[in-house]
Tab-separated table of C-alpha atoms in Angstrom:
chain	number	residue	atom	x	y	z
F	1	MET	CA	-83.729	-15.551	-20.844
F	2	ARG	CA	-84.482	-18.148	-18.914
F	3	ARG	CA	-84.939	-18.388	-15.627
F	4	ARG	CA	-82.835	-20.212	-13.343
F	5	LYS	CA	-84.305	-22.522	-10.601
F	6	LYS	CA	-83.298	-21.444	-7.440
F	7	THR	CA	-81.273	-24.006	-5.177
F	8	PRO	CA	-79.816	-23.497	-1.625
F	9	PRO	CA	-76.506	-22.589	-1.402
F	10	ALA	CA	-73.861	-25.497	-1.482
F	11	ALA	CA	-72.307	-26.615	1.645
F	12	TYR	CA	-68.432	-26.026	2.099
F	13	ALA	CA	-67.551	-29.688	1.409
F	14	GLU	CA	-69.708	-29.945	-1.727
F	15	THR	CA	-68.078	-26.510	-3.546
F	16	ALA	CA	-64.550	-28.064	-2.196
F	17	ASP	CA	-65.396	-31.812	-3.715
F	18	TRP	CA	-66.614	-30.056	-6.933
F	19	LEU	CA	-63.522	-27.456	-7.593
F	20	LYS	CA	-61.017	-29.875	-6.065
F	21	LYS	CA	-62.303	-32.531	-9.437
F	22	ALA	CA	-62.663	-29.957	-11.497
F	23	VAL	CA	-58.928	-28.848	-11.220
F	24	HIS	CA	-58.152	-32.617	-11.357
F	25	SER	CA	-59.876	-32.679	-14.643
F	26	ALA	CA	-57.932	-29.633	-16.173
F	27	PRO	CA	-54.807	-29.858	-18.329
F	28	ARG	CA	-51.709	-30.717	-16.641
F	29	PRO	CA	-49.646	-28.360	-15.862
F	30	LEU	CA	-52.236	-26.058	-15.445
F	31	PRO	CA	-52.207	-23.106	-18.072
F	32	ALA	CA	-51.996	-19.577	-16.914
F	33	GLY	CA	-55.692	-18.075	-16.947
F	34	PHE	CA	-57.278	-21.535	-16.727
F	35	PHE	CA	-58.493	-21.206	-12.966
F	36	PRO	CA	-60.020	-18.183	-13.285
F	37	ARG	CA	-62.379	-19.835	-15.841
F	38	ILE	CA	-63.120	-22.696	-13.521
F	39	LEU	CA	-64.120	-19.958	-10.836
F	40	GLU	CA	-66.741	-18.738	-13.466
F	41	HIS	CA	-67.676	-22.266	-14.343
F	42	ALA	CA	-68.412	-22.780	-10.910
F	43	GLU	CA	-70.679	-19.708	-10.189
F	44	ALA	CA	-72.372	-20.676	-13.576
F	45	GLU	CA	-73.269	-23.765	-11.799
F	46	GLY	CA	-74.359	-22.045	-8.919
F	47	PHE	CA	-71.708	-22.019	-6.331
F	48	GLU	CA	-71.068	-18.970	-4.138
F	49	ARG	CA	-68.000	-17.047	-4.728
F	50	GLY	CA	-67.432	-16.669	-1.331
F	51	THR	CA	-67.219	-20.097	-0.409
F	52	LEU	CA	-64.929	-20.836	-3.774
F	53	LEU	CA	-62.798	-18.216	-2.552
F	54	ASP	CA	-62.902	-19.772	1.290
F	55	VAL	CA	-61.383	-22.793	-0.348
F	56	LEU	CA	-59.196	-21.250	-2.292
F	57	ASP	CA	-57.611	-20.174	0.433
F	58	GLU	CA	-57.561	-23.154	2.511
F	59	TRP	CA	-55.613	-24.701	-0.704
F	60	LEU	CA	-53.265	-21.508	-0.384
F	61	ASN	CA	-52.778	-22.451	3.567
F	62	TYR	CA	-52.001	-26.132	2.860
F	63	GLY	CA	-49.403	-24.711	0.778
F	64	TYR	CA	-50.861	-26.756	-2.697
F	65	CYS	CA	-50.866	-23.807	-4.919
F	66	ARG	CA	-50.059	-20.366	-5.027
F	67	ILE	CA	-51.250	-16.893	-6.646
F	68	THR	CA	-50.019	-16.058	-10.016
F	69	ASP	CA	-52.117	-13.301	-10.596
F	70	SER	CA	-53.870	-12.194	-7.407
F	71	ILE	CA	-56.116	-9.598	-9.707
F	72	ALA	CA	-57.314	-12.682	-12.165
F	73	GLN	CA	-57.195	-15.202	-9.162
F	74	ASP	CA	-55.360	-17.497	-11.333
F	75	ILE	CA	-52.881	-20.032	-9.374
F	76	GLU	CA	-50.367	-22.889	-10.109
F	77	ILE	CA	-50.157	-25.946	-8.311
F	78	THR	CA	-47.317	-26.723	-6.166
F	79	PRO	CA	-45.426	-29.966	-5.425
F	80	GLU	CA	-48.070	-30.619	-2.362
F	81	GLY	CA	-50.719	-29.926	-4.867
F	82	GLY	CA	-49.963	-32.019	-7.342
F	83	ARG	CA	-50.260	-34.942	-4.610
F	84	PHE	CA	-53.467	-33.312	-3.593
F	85	PHE	CA	-55.251	-32.909	-6.702
F	86	TYR	CA	-53.897	-35.760	-8.701
F	87	ARG	CA	-53.376	-38.902	-6.345
F	88	ASN	CA	-56.647	-38.172	-3.987
F	89	LEU	CA	-59.776	-38.678	-5.873
């Protein structure tokens, strides 16, 4: 198995930007079960799970999304989130 090169943790802004772009490029409306796969891919890219969940918490607080499955951490995009994810890139 190949070893990954150790890199410093990504800053919050980098993590938020990457995650926003991933949601933006996902199918619309966001299919059930798709967001947990985005989180898995982000972790594989080297982003820390805690920082990813901090970004998600911020989105929830702003009303951009709502949790549809708290165990899998799946979300659906709200109308406010549609404006945030799809018009502000």
